[in-house]
Amino acid sequence: MTGTVEIDQTTMDRVFVSPRVRRWQKDEWYLYFDPCNFVWVRVNESGRFLIEQFQQYLTVPRVIQRVMDKFSIARDQAASGVRMFVDNLVAEGFLHRNEYVPADRAAFTQLDFARDVYLHLTNKCNLACSYCYNKDDRTTKIRLAKKGLVDPVMNTEEMKRLIARLVELGTRRILFTGGEPLLRKDFVTLLRYARSLSADINLEVLTNGTKIDEAMAEILATYTDGVTISLDGHTQERHEKYRGRKTFAPMVRGTKLLAEAKRRLGRDRPYIAMVPVWTSDNVHTMPDVWEFCLEELGANGLAPILFQAGDHQELSISQIPNLGLFEDAQRRTTEYVRTFREKQGHSEGPGRGVGARNHCGVGHGEISIDPAGEVYPCQSLHYDEFKCGNVRESDVGDIFASADVMVQVRGQKVDDLSVCRHCDLKYLCNGGCRATAYNVYRTFDAHNEIYCKYLENFALNKLWGSSGVPICK
């Protein structure tokens, strides 16, 4: 032994790690996750060594001795490093002095009203995409409306009253969708009206981009916070395979016009997000699609969707990408995006915060309202069995609070799902989308078996992305 250091009483304590801690490795980094306390840390090889010592229930002095032996360093240096490591991870809630004590979990958020409302302005669309999630619902309603068998679409004044009520109830985000929302003649009137009611509410438009001309681009750049545009390939051939002939060039033109309008007006918003659907056919092009969107179209980013199978789709589950190919494409894309951001002078900052959730949001964080005023708990559950009421007949706030269907789906938590309840990652993936479970298995509380490994992938990416600056450098 070389050198001595006076060790305070705290370093004589035992330090404990959760008995259910999980670990994953990526390159030289290790991610540790305590599912009981819902806390995670990222450490390097030295940090992994220290955590493994504490998992053996060693006292701090014995750990210090092992550090001295392994790294051939003096006692004072080893003690200082171990003490700093322990202090940091105790502060994070990952390590515990004297005994491991699971924290009391904070109550999951209960909302008085939905944060997000998908407001479908029209059932009409100028495209017929092969895997559109609501195509059957929309075309059926259009056909029945012509025969007078369903309620007509809400007029301008009815839409205005609904928008005003949503703002009054505290909705944080209204997503104007359809069909294709830009086909509605009073779209601009409704958008301007919504903005006149609140400068703070987030207004977003979901569009295929083909109807964005110079005038519409300026409107969107002036009044919206976000515009998401459907895209399924970086080439005409790939895009039009799913979207139909003569759809690629108008989408490209519309997106570029919107990006140019933002620059001309000197605005940071709207955030332009391109929305591809990854399938077994196109997942290998993921980096190319990102490059095309960021460098050619002037988009801010992507909000990709994994192909969602179900009875409403023209394509089968064979279109779900192979997990290995998907993860390889993710790695290549991550490297490209990192390089691109660096060239733009944007260094990689800490990821978004990740909170525990026990519910996917159906009927709670979000609701969906069709053009005739029918309220559903999710934009992907526009089925008769999920109708909650009509805003022409009942207040939308009352429908949210007390409609039987809304209350029932809101009460379906991940802890109630037979398989998911036992998973350590359940409060990260929430059991996946309930609409997907219903569309694939025709049972609302089904296990999302065919997507489970993808949900795990997404959950781990959340943890890696939000781990920020490593605890142990």
PDB file of C-alpha atoms in Angstrom, residues 160-412:
ATOM      1  CA  LYS A 160     -65.263  27.391 -34.606  1.00  0.00           C
ATOM      2  CA  ARG A 161     -67.408  26.661 -31.560  1.00  0.00           C
ATOM      3  CA  LEU A 162     -65.617  23.360 -31.071  1.00  0.00           C
ATOM      4  CA  ILE A 163     -62.170  24.937 -31.407  1.00  0.00           C
ATOM      5  CA  ALA A 164     -63.113  27.649 -28.911  1.00  0.00           C
ATOM      6  CA  ARG A 165     -64.285  25.009 -26.453  1.00  0.00           C
ATOM      7  CA  LEU A 166     -61.065  23.027 -26.851  1.00  0.00           C
ATOM      8  CA  VAL A 167     -59.027  26.131 -26.081  1.00  0.00           C
ATOM      9  CA  GLU A 168     -61.257  26.853 -23.076  1.00  0.00           C
ATOM     10  CA  LEU A 169     -60.711  23.318 -21.756  1.00  0.00           C
ATOM     11  CA  GLY A 170     -56.943  23.796 -21.878  1.00  0.00           C
ATOM     12  CA  THR A 171     -55.978  21.629 -24.825  1.00  0.00           C
ATOM     13  CA  ARG A 172     -52.266  22.108 -25.460  1.00  0.00           C
ATOM     14  CA  ARG A 173     -52.218  20.970 -29.057  1.00  0.00           C
ATOM     15  CA  ILE A 174     -54.749  20.810 -31.877  1.00  0.00           C
ATOM     16  CA  LEU A 175     -53.695  18.675 -34.828  1.00  0.00           C
ATOM     17  CA  PHE A 176     -55.634  19.517 -37.972  1.00  0.00           C
ATOM     18  CA  THR A 177     -55.892  16.330 -39.982  1.00  0.00           C
ATOM     19  CA  GLY A 178     -58.245  14.413 -42.247  1.00  0.00           C
ATOM     20  CA  GLY A 179     -58.316  13.081 -44.910  1.00  0.00           C
ATOM     21  CA  GLU A 180     -56.295  15.879 -46.353  1.00  0.00           C
ATOM     22  CA  PRO A 181     -57.079  18.986 -44.252  1.00  0.00           C
ATOM     23  CA  LEU A 182     -55.977  21.416 -46.967  1.00  0.00           C
ATOM     24  CA  LEU A 183     -58.889  20.229 -49.124  1.00  0.00           C
ATOM     25  CA  ARG A 184     -61.346  21.887 -46.761  1.00  0.00           C
ATOM     26  CA  LYS A 185     -62.350  25.261 -48.214  1.00  0.00           C
ATOM     27  CA  ASP A 186     -62.458  27.046 -44.862  1.00  0.00           C
ATOM     28  CA  PHE A 187     -59.176  25.563 -43.609  1.00  0.00           C
ATOM     29  CA  VAL A 188     -57.399  28.924 -43.519  1.00  0.00           C
ATOM     30  CA  THR A 189     -60.362  30.532 -41.751  1.00  0.00           C
ATOM     31  CA  LEU A 190     -60.325  27.844 -39.053  1.00  0.00           C
ATOM     32  CA  LEU A 191     -56.553  28.002 -38.640  1.00  0.00           C
ATOM     33  CA  ARG A 192     -56.557  31.778 -38.264  1.00  0.00           C
ATOM     34  CA  TYR A 193     -59.461  31.585 -35.833  1.00  0.00           C
ATOM     35  CA  ALA A 194     -57.675  29.038 -33.652  1.00  0.00           C
ATOM     36  CA  ARG A 195     -54.564  31.218 -33.529  1.00  0.00           C
ATOM     37  CA  SER A 196     -56.641  34.299 -32.670  1.00  0.00           C
ATOM     38  CA  LEU A 197     -57.913  32.508 -29.559  1.00  0.00           C
ATOM     39  CA  SER A 198     -54.489  31.682 -28.174  1.00  0.00           C
ATOM     40  CA  ALA A 199     -50.897  32.540 -28.949  1.00  0.00           C
ATOM     41  CA  ASP A 200     -49.738  29.672 -26.748  1.00  0.00           C
ATOM     42  CA  ILE A 201     -51.681  26.698 -28.057  1.00  0.00           C
ATOM     43  CA  ASN A 202     -49.691  24.446 -30.371  1.00  0.00           C
ATOM     44  CA  LEU A 203     -51.314  24.237 -33.805  1.00  0.00           C
ATOM     45  CA  GLU A 204     -50.136  21.477 -36.112  1.00  0.00           C
ATOM     46  CA  VAL A 205     -51.189  20.326 -39.558  1.00  0.00           C
ATOM     47  CA  LEU A 206     -50.887  16.760 -40.848  1.00  0.00           C
ATOM     48  CA  THR A 207     -50.768  16.844 -44.637  1.00  0.00           C
ATOM     49  CA  ASN A 208     -49.489  14.946 -47.658  1.00  0.00           C
ATOM     50  CA  GLY A 209     -47.914  18.205 -48.848  1.00  0.00           C
ATOM     51  CA  THR A 210     -49.252  18.071 -52.398  1.00  0.00           C
ATOM     52  CA  LYS A 211     -51.607  21.040 -51.923  1.00  0.00           C
ATOM     53  CA  ILE A 212     -49.042  23.451 -50.506  1.00  0.00           C
ATOM     54  CA  ASP A 213     -48.554  26.319 -52.952  1.00  0.00           C
ATOM     55  CA  GLU A 214     -46.802  29.631 -52.254  1.00  0.00           C
ATOM     56  CA  ALA A 215     -49.859  31.205 -50.638  1.00  0.00           C
ATOM     57  CA  MET A 216     -50.547  28.170 -48.440  1.00  0.00           C
ATOM     58  CA  ALA A 217     -46.875  27.936 -47.479  1.00  0.00           C
ATOM     59  CA  GLU A 218     -46.990  31.497 -46.164  1.00  0.00           C
ATOM     60  CA  ILE A 219     -50.190  30.776 -44.226  1.00  0.00           C
ATOM     61  CA  LEU A 220     -48.673  27.684 -42.620  1.00  0.00           C
ATOM     62  CA  ALA A 221     -45.430  29.511 -41.838  1.00  0.00           C
ATOM     63  CA  THR A 222     -47.389  32.323 -40.188  1.00  0.00           C
ATOM     64  CA  TYR A 223     -49.913  30.465 -38.046  1.00  0.00           C
ATOM     65  CA  THR A 224     -48.689  26.946 -37.272  1.00  0.00           C
ATOM     66  CA  ASP A 225     -46.172  25.441 -34.869  1.00  0.00           C
ATOM     67  CA  GLY A 226     -45.694  22.197 -36.727  1.00  0.00           C
ATOM     68  CA  VAL A 227     -46.383  20.656 -40.121  1.00  0.00           C
ATOM     69  CA  THR A 228     -45.933  16.940 -40.675  1.00  0.00           C
ATOM     70  CA  ILE A 229     -45.728  15.768 -44.264  1.00  0.00           C
ATOM     71  CA  SER A 230     -46.107  12.185 -45.453  1.00  0.00           C
ATOM     72  CA  LEU A 231     -43.151  10.755 -47.355  1.00  0.00           C
ATOM     73  CA  ASP A 232     -42.269   7.170 -48.166  1.00  0.00           C
ATOM     74  CA  GLY A 233     -39.043   7.366 -50.078  1.00  0.00           C
ATOM     75  CA  HIS A 234     -36.238   9.603 -51.240  1.00  0.00           C
ATOM     76  CA  THR A 235     -36.970   8.756 -54.866  1.00  0.00           C
ATOM     77  CA  GLN A 236     -40.072   9.094 -56.975  1.00  0.00           C
ATOM     78  CA  GLU A 237     -40.292   5.355 -57.529  1.00  0.00           C
ATOM     79  CA  ARG A 238     -40.216   4.475 -53.846  1.00  0.00           C
ATOM     80  CA  HIS A 239     -42.576   7.232 -52.744  1.00  0.00           C
ATOM     81  CA  GLU A 240     -45.173   6.588 -55.422  1.00  0.00           C
ATOM     82  CA  LYS A 241     -45.176   2.839 -54.825  1.00  0.00           C
ATOM     83  CA  TYR A 242     -47.313   3.538 -51.747  1.00  0.00           C
ATOM     84  CA  ARG A 243     -48.672   7.040 -52.376  1.00  0.00           C
ATOM     85  CA  GLY A 244     -49.702   6.709 -56.007  1.00  0.00           C
ATOM     86  CA  ARG A 245     -48.595   8.186 -59.335  1.00  0.00           C
ATOM     87  CA  LYS A 246     -47.669  11.843 -59.693  1.00  0.00           C
ATOM     88  CA  THR A 247     -47.507  12.459 -55.934  1.00  0.00           C
ATOM     89  CA  PHE A 248     -43.742  12.821 -55.422  1.00  0.00           C
ATOM     90  CA  ALA A 249     -43.050  16.071 -57.287  1.00  0.00           C
ATOM     91  CA  PRO A 250     -45.981  17.990 -55.696  1.00  0.00           C
ATOM     92  CA  MET A 251     -44.910  16.812 -52.229  1.00  0.00           C
ATOM     93  CA  VAL A 252     -41.309  17.908 -52.836  1.00  0.00           C
ATOM     94  CA  ARG A 253     -42.428  21.272 -54.194  1.00  0.00           C
ATOM     95  CA  GLY A 254     -44.806  21.889 -51.287  1.00  0.00           C
ATOM     96  CA  THR A 255     -42.194  21.025 -48.674  1.00  0.00           C
ATOM     97  CA  LYS A 256     -39.561  23.266 -50.247  1.00  0.00           C
ATOM     98  CA  LEU A 257     -42.046  26.144 -50.527  1.00  0.00           C
ATOM     99  CA  LEU A 258     -42.845  25.831 -46.833  1.00  0.00           C
ATOM    100  CA  ALA A 259     -39.169  25.781 -45.849  1.00  0.00           C
ATOM    101  CA  GLU A 260     -38.559  28.834 -48.035  1.00  0.00           C
ATOM    102  CA  ALA A 261     -41.534  30.678 -46.521  1.00  0.00           C
ATOM    103  CA  LYS A 262     -40.069  30.128 -43.058  1.00  0.00           C
ATOM    104  CA  ARG A 263     -36.745  31.602 -44.133  1.00  0.00           C
ATOM    105  CA  ARG A 264     -38.402  34.526 -45.875  1.00  0.00           C
ATOM    106  CA  LEU A 265     -40.489  35.361 -42.804  1.00  0.00           C
ATOM    107  CA  GLY A 266     -37.545  34.822 -40.456  1.00  0.00           C
ATOM    108  CA  ARG A 267     -39.432  32.246 -38.397  1.00  0.00           C
ATOM    109  CA  ASP A 268     -38.176  29.158 -36.584  1.00  0.00           C
ATOM    110  CA  ARG A 269     -41.621  27.612 -36.846  1.00  0.00           C
ATOM    111  CA  PRO A 270     -43.352  25.574 -38.023  1.00  0.00           C
ATOM    112  CA  TYR A 271     -41.179  22.569 -37.292  1.00  0.00           C
ATOM    113  CA  ILE A 272     -41.313  20.614 -40.546  1.00  0.00           C
ATOM    114  CA  ALA A 273     -41.331  16.877 -39.862  1.00  0.00           C
ATOM    115  CA  MET A 274     -41.405  14.332 -42.641  1.00  0.00           C
ATOM    116  CA  VAL A 275     -43.263  11.125 -41.804  1.00  0.00           C
ATOM    117  CA  PRO A 276     -42.100   7.969 -43.555  1.00  0.00           C
ATOM    118  CA  VAL A 277     -43.496   4.546 -42.733  1.00  0.00           C
ATOM    119  CA  TRP A 278     -40.707   1.995 -42.369  1.00  0.00           C
ATOM    120  CA  THR A 279     -41.479  -1.327 -44.027  1.00  0.00           C
ATOM    121  CA  SER A 280     -39.465  -4.390 -44.977  1.00  0.00           C
ATOM    122  CA  ASP A 281     -39.186  -2.853 -48.422  1.00  0.00           C
ATOM    123  CA  ASN A 282     -37.721   0.538 -47.506  1.00  0.00           C
ATOM    124  CA  VAL A 283     -36.113   0.276 -44.058  1.00  0.00           C
ATOM    125  CA  HIS A 284     -32.624  -0.125 -45.549  1.00  0.00           C
ATOM    126  CA  THR A 285     -33.005   3.333 -47.135  1.00  0.00           C
ATOM    127  CA  MET A 286     -33.442   5.023 -43.749  1.00  0.00           C
ATOM    128  CA  PRO A 287     -30.171   7.045 -43.892  1.00  0.00           C
ATOM    129  CA  ASP A 288     -30.899   8.080 -47.483  1.00  0.00           C
ATOM    130  CA  VAL A 289     -34.380   9.272 -46.545  1.00  0.00           C
ATOM    131  CA  TRP A 290     -32.981  11.333 -43.675  1.00  0.00           C
ATOM    132  CA  GLU A 291     -30.355  12.880 -45.933  1.00  0.00           C
ATOM    133  CA  PHE A 292     -32.957  13.719 -48.573  1.00  0.00           C
ATOM    134  CA  CYS A 293     -35.298  15.329 -46.043  1.00  0.00           C
ATOM    135  CA  LEU A 294     -32.677  17.393 -44.224  1.00  0.00           C
ATOM    136  CA  GLU A 295     -30.462  18.417 -47.121  1.00  0.00           C
ATOM    137  CA  GLU A 296     -32.797  18.498 -50.122  1.00  0.00           C
ATOM    138  CA  LEU A 297     -36.211  19.374 -48.728  1.00  0.00           C
ATOM    139  CA  GLY A 298     -35.132  21.663 -45.891  1.00  0.00           C
ATOM    140  CA  ALA A 299     -37.115  19.744 -43.279  1.00  0.00           C
ATOM    141  CA  ASN A 300     -36.222  20.035 -39.602  1.00  0.00           C
ATOM    142  CA  GLY A 301     -36.445  16.340 -38.877  1.00  0.00           C
ATOM    143  CA  LEU A 302     -38.392  13.136 -39.255  1.00  0.00           C
ATOM    144  CA  ALA A 303     -41.185  11.552 -37.238  1.00  0.00           C
ATOM    145  CA  PRO A 304     -41.070   8.044 -38.704  1.00  0.00           C
ATOM    146  CA  ILE A 305     -43.646   5.349 -38.085  1.00  0.00           C
ATOM    147  CA  LEU A 306     -43.052   1.619 -38.006  1.00  0.00           C
ATOM    148  CA  PHE A 307     -45.479  -0.163 -40.321  1.00  0.00           C
ATOM    149  CA  GLN A 308     -48.640  -0.946 -38.370  1.00  0.00           C
ATOM    150  CA  ALA A 309     -50.333  -4.160 -39.444  1.00  0.00           C
ATOM    151  CA  GLY A 310     -54.026  -4.824 -39.047  1.00  0.00           C
ATOM    152  CA  ASP A 311     -57.281  -5.661 -40.726  1.00  0.00           C
ATOM    153  CA  HIS A 312     -57.509  -2.110 -42.094  1.00  0.00           C
ATOM    154  CA  GLN A 313     -54.301  -2.489 -44.089  1.00  0.00           C
ATOM    155  CA  GLU A 314     -53.842  -3.659 -47.654  1.00  0.00           C
ATOM    156  CA  LEU A 315     -50.397  -4.936 -46.718  1.00  0.00           C
ATOM    157  CA  SER A 316     -49.651  -7.914 -44.493  1.00  0.00           C
ATOM    158  CA  ILE A 317     -47.471  -8.329 -41.418  1.00  0.00           C
ATOM    159  CA  SER A 318     -44.694  -9.432 -43.773  1.00  0.00           C
ATOM    160  CA  GLN A 319     -44.166  -5.705 -44.323  1.00  0.00           C
ATOM    161  CA  ILE A 320     -42.909  -5.299 -40.737  1.00  0.00           C
ATOM    162  CA  PRO A 321     -39.125  -4.822 -41.084  1.00  0.00           C
ATOM    163  CA  ASN A 322     -36.689  -7.430 -39.841  1.00  0.00           C
ATOM    164  CA  LEU A 323     -35.450  -6.252 -36.431  1.00  0.00           C
ATOM    165  CA  GLY A 324     -31.783  -6.741 -37.286  1.00  0.00           C
ATOM    166  CA  LEU A 325     -32.098  -4.741 -40.497  1.00  0.00           C
ATOM    167  CA  PHE A 326     -34.056  -2.086 -38.634  1.00  0.00           C
ATOM    168  CA  GLU A 327     -31.381  -1.711 -35.947  1.00  0.00           C
ATOM    169  CA  ASP A 328     -28.606  -1.611 -38.545  1.00  0.00           C
ATOM    170  CA  ALA A 329     -30.437   1.160 -40.394  1.00  0.00           C
ATOM    171  CA  GLN A 330     -30.852   3.009 -37.095  1.00  0.00           C
ATOM    172  CA  ARG A 331     -27.116   2.875 -36.404  1.00  0.00           C
ATOM    173  CA  ARG A 332     -26.221   4.153 -39.859  1.00  0.00           C
ATOM    174  CA  THR A 333     -28.830   6.893 -39.586  1.00  0.00           C
ATOM    175  CA  THR A 334     -27.626   7.994 -36.162  1.00  0.00           C
ATOM    176  CA  GLU A 335     -24.103   8.401 -37.512  1.00  0.00           C
ATOM    177  CA  TYR A 336     -25.317  10.401 -40.497  1.00  0.00           C
ATOM    178  CA  VAL A 337     -27.485  12.721 -38.389  1.00  0.00           C
ATOM    179  CA  ARG A 338     -24.646  13.308 -35.918  1.00  0.00           C
ATOM    180  CA  THR A 339     -22.296  14.257 -38.746  1.00  0.00           C
ATOM    181  CA  PHE A 340     -24.915  16.475 -40.372  1.00  0.00           C
ATOM    182  CA  ARG A 341     -25.663  18.343 -37.134  1.00  0.00           C
ATOM    183  CA  GLU A 342     -21.958  18.906 -36.531  1.00  0.00           C
ATOM    184  CA  LYS A 343     -21.575  20.388 -40.015  1.00  0.00           C
ATOM    185  CA  GLN A 344     -24.474  22.698 -39.222  1.00  0.00           C
ATOM    186  CA  GLY A 345     -22.723  23.799 -36.034  1.00  0.00           C
ATOM    187  CA  HIS A 346     -25.188  22.042 -33.758  1.00  0.00           C
ATOM    188  CA  SER A 347     -23.462  19.884 -31.185  1.00  0.00           C
ATOM    189  CA  GLU A 348     -25.293  16.901 -29.772  1.00  0.00           C
ATOM    190  CA  GLY A 349     -26.990  18.001 -26.580  1.00  0.00           C
ATOM    191  CA  PRO A 350     -28.683  15.981 -23.857  1.00  0.00           C
ATOM    192  CA  GLY A 351     -31.717  14.016 -24.938  1.00  0.00           C
ATOM    193  CA  ARG A 352     -35.257  14.681 -23.903  1.00  0.00           C
ATOM    194  CA  GLY A 353     -36.328  13.855 -20.406  1.00  0.00           C
ATOM    195  CA  VAL A 354     -38.104  10.545 -20.048  1.00  0.00           C
ATOM    196  CA  GLY A 355     -40.921  10.080 -17.582  1.00  0.00           C
ATOM    197  CA  ALA A 356     -42.633   6.935 -16.390  1.00  0.00           C
ATOM    198  CA  ARG A 357     -45.960   6.276 -18.096  1.00  0.00           C
ATOM    199  CA  ASN A 358     -48.445   3.476 -17.502  1.00  0.00           C
ATOM    200  CA  HIS A 359     -50.705   4.204 -20.450  1.00  0.00           C
ATOM    201  CA  CYS A 360     -50.274   4.890 -24.163  1.00  0.00           C
ATOM    202  CA  GLY A 361     -52.476   7.985 -23.980  1.00  0.00           C
ATOM    203  CA  VAL A 362     -55.645   6.638 -25.581  1.00  0.00           C
ATOM    204  CA  GLY A 363     -58.656   8.478 -24.191  1.00  0.00           C
ATOM    205  CA  HIS A 364     -56.433  10.361 -21.777  1.00  0.00           C
ATOM    206  CA  GLY A 365     -53.568  12.334 -23.287  1.00  0.00           C
ATOM    207  CA  GLU A 366     -55.316  12.405 -26.642  1.00  0.00           C
ATOM    208  CA  ILE A 367     -58.707  12.138 -28.291  1.00  0.00           C
ATOM    209  CA  SER A 368     -59.884  12.319 -31.888  1.00  0.00           C
ATOM    210  CA  ILE A 369     -62.899  14.099 -33.378  1.00  0.00           C
ATOM    211  CA  ASP A 370     -64.163  13.285 -36.856  1.00  0.00           C
ATOM    212  CA  PRO A 371     -65.583  15.869 -39.308  1.00  0.00           C
ATOM    213  CA  ALA A 372     -69.159  15.181 -38.183  1.00  0.00           C
ATOM    214  CA  GLY A 373     -68.344  15.688 -34.501  1.00  0.00           C
ATOM    215  CA  GLU A 374     -68.033  12.059 -33.387  1.00  0.00           C
ATOM    216  CA  VAL A 375     -65.495  11.701 -30.579  1.00  0.00           C
ATOM    217  CA  TYR A 376     -63.143   8.717 -30.335  1.00  0.00           C
ATOM    218  CA  PRO A 377     -60.385   7.937 -27.815  1.00  0.00           C
ATOM    219  CA  CYS A 378     -57.718   7.675 -30.540  1.00  0.00           C
ATOM    220  CA  GLN A 379     -57.294   8.678 -34.171  1.00  0.00           C
ATOM    221  CA  SER A 380     -56.629   5.024 -35.025  1.00  0.00           C
ATOM    222  CA  LEU A 381     -59.815   3.754 -33.380  1.00  0.00           C
ATOM    223  CA  HIS A 382     -62.507   5.326 -35.535  1.00  0.00           C
ATOM    224  CA  TYR A 383     -64.818   2.342 -35.175  1.00  0.00           C
ATOM    225  CA  ASP A 384     -68.451   2.285 -34.085  1.00  0.00           C
ATOM    226  CA  GLU A 385     -67.568   0.323 -30.953  1.00  0.00           C
ATOM    227  CA  PHE A 386     -65.278   3.166 -29.842  1.00  0.00           C
ATOM    228  CA  LYS A 387     -67.677   6.060 -30.374  1.00  0.00           C
ATOM    229  CA  CYS A 388     -67.884   8.156 -27.225  1.00  0.00           C
ATOM    230  CA  GLY A 389     -70.433  10.792 -28.200  1.00  0.00           C
ATOM    231  CA  ASN A 390     -70.986  13.686 -30.579  1.00  0.00           C
ATOM    232  CA  VAL A 391     -70.042  17.295 -29.875  1.00  0.00           C
ATOM    233  CA  ARG A 392     -73.264  18.430 -31.535  1.00  0.00           C
ATOM    234  CA  GLU A 393     -75.210  16.670 -28.801  1.00  0.00           C
ATOM    235  CA  SER A 394     -72.907  16.786 -25.754  1.00  0.00           C
ATOM    236  CA  ASP A 395     -70.127  18.986 -24.445  1.00  0.00           C
ATOM    237  CA  VAL A 396     -66.736  17.609 -25.464  1.00  0.00           C
ATOM    238  CA  GLY A 397     -65.493  18.090 -21.902  1.00  0.00           C
ATOM    239  CA  ASP A 398     -68.318  15.945 -20.551  1.00  0.00           C
ATOM    240  CA  ILE A 399     -67.665  13.298 -23.197  1.00  0.00           C
ATOM    241  CA  PHE A 400     -64.009  13.157 -22.174  1.00  0.00           C
ATOM    242  CA  ALA A 401     -64.824  12.940 -18.481  1.00  0.00           C
ATOM    243  CA  SER A 402     -67.686  10.477 -18.398  1.00  0.00           C
ATOM    244  CA  ALA A 403     -68.386   8.650 -21.668  1.00  0.00           C
ATOM    245  CA  ASP A 404     -68.396   4.920 -20.885  1.00  0.00           C
ATOM    246  CA  VAL A 405     -65.970   4.006 -23.668  1.00  0.00           C
ATOM    247  CA  MET A 406     -63.592   6.822 -22.754  1.00  0.00           C
ATOM    248  CA  VAL A 407     -63.534   5.815 -19.100  1.00  0.00           C
ATOM    249  CA  GLN A 408     -63.029   2.161 -19.988  1.00  0.00           C
ATOM    250  CA  VAL A 409     -60.056   2.626 -22.333  1.00  0.00           C
ATOM    251  CA  ARG A 410     -58.506   5.202 -20.023  1.00  0.00           C
ATOM    252  CA  GLY A 411     -58.583   2.655 -17.233  1.00  0.00           C
ATOM    253  CA  GLN A 412     -56.621   0.056 -19.195  1.00  0.00           C
TER     254      GLN A 412
END
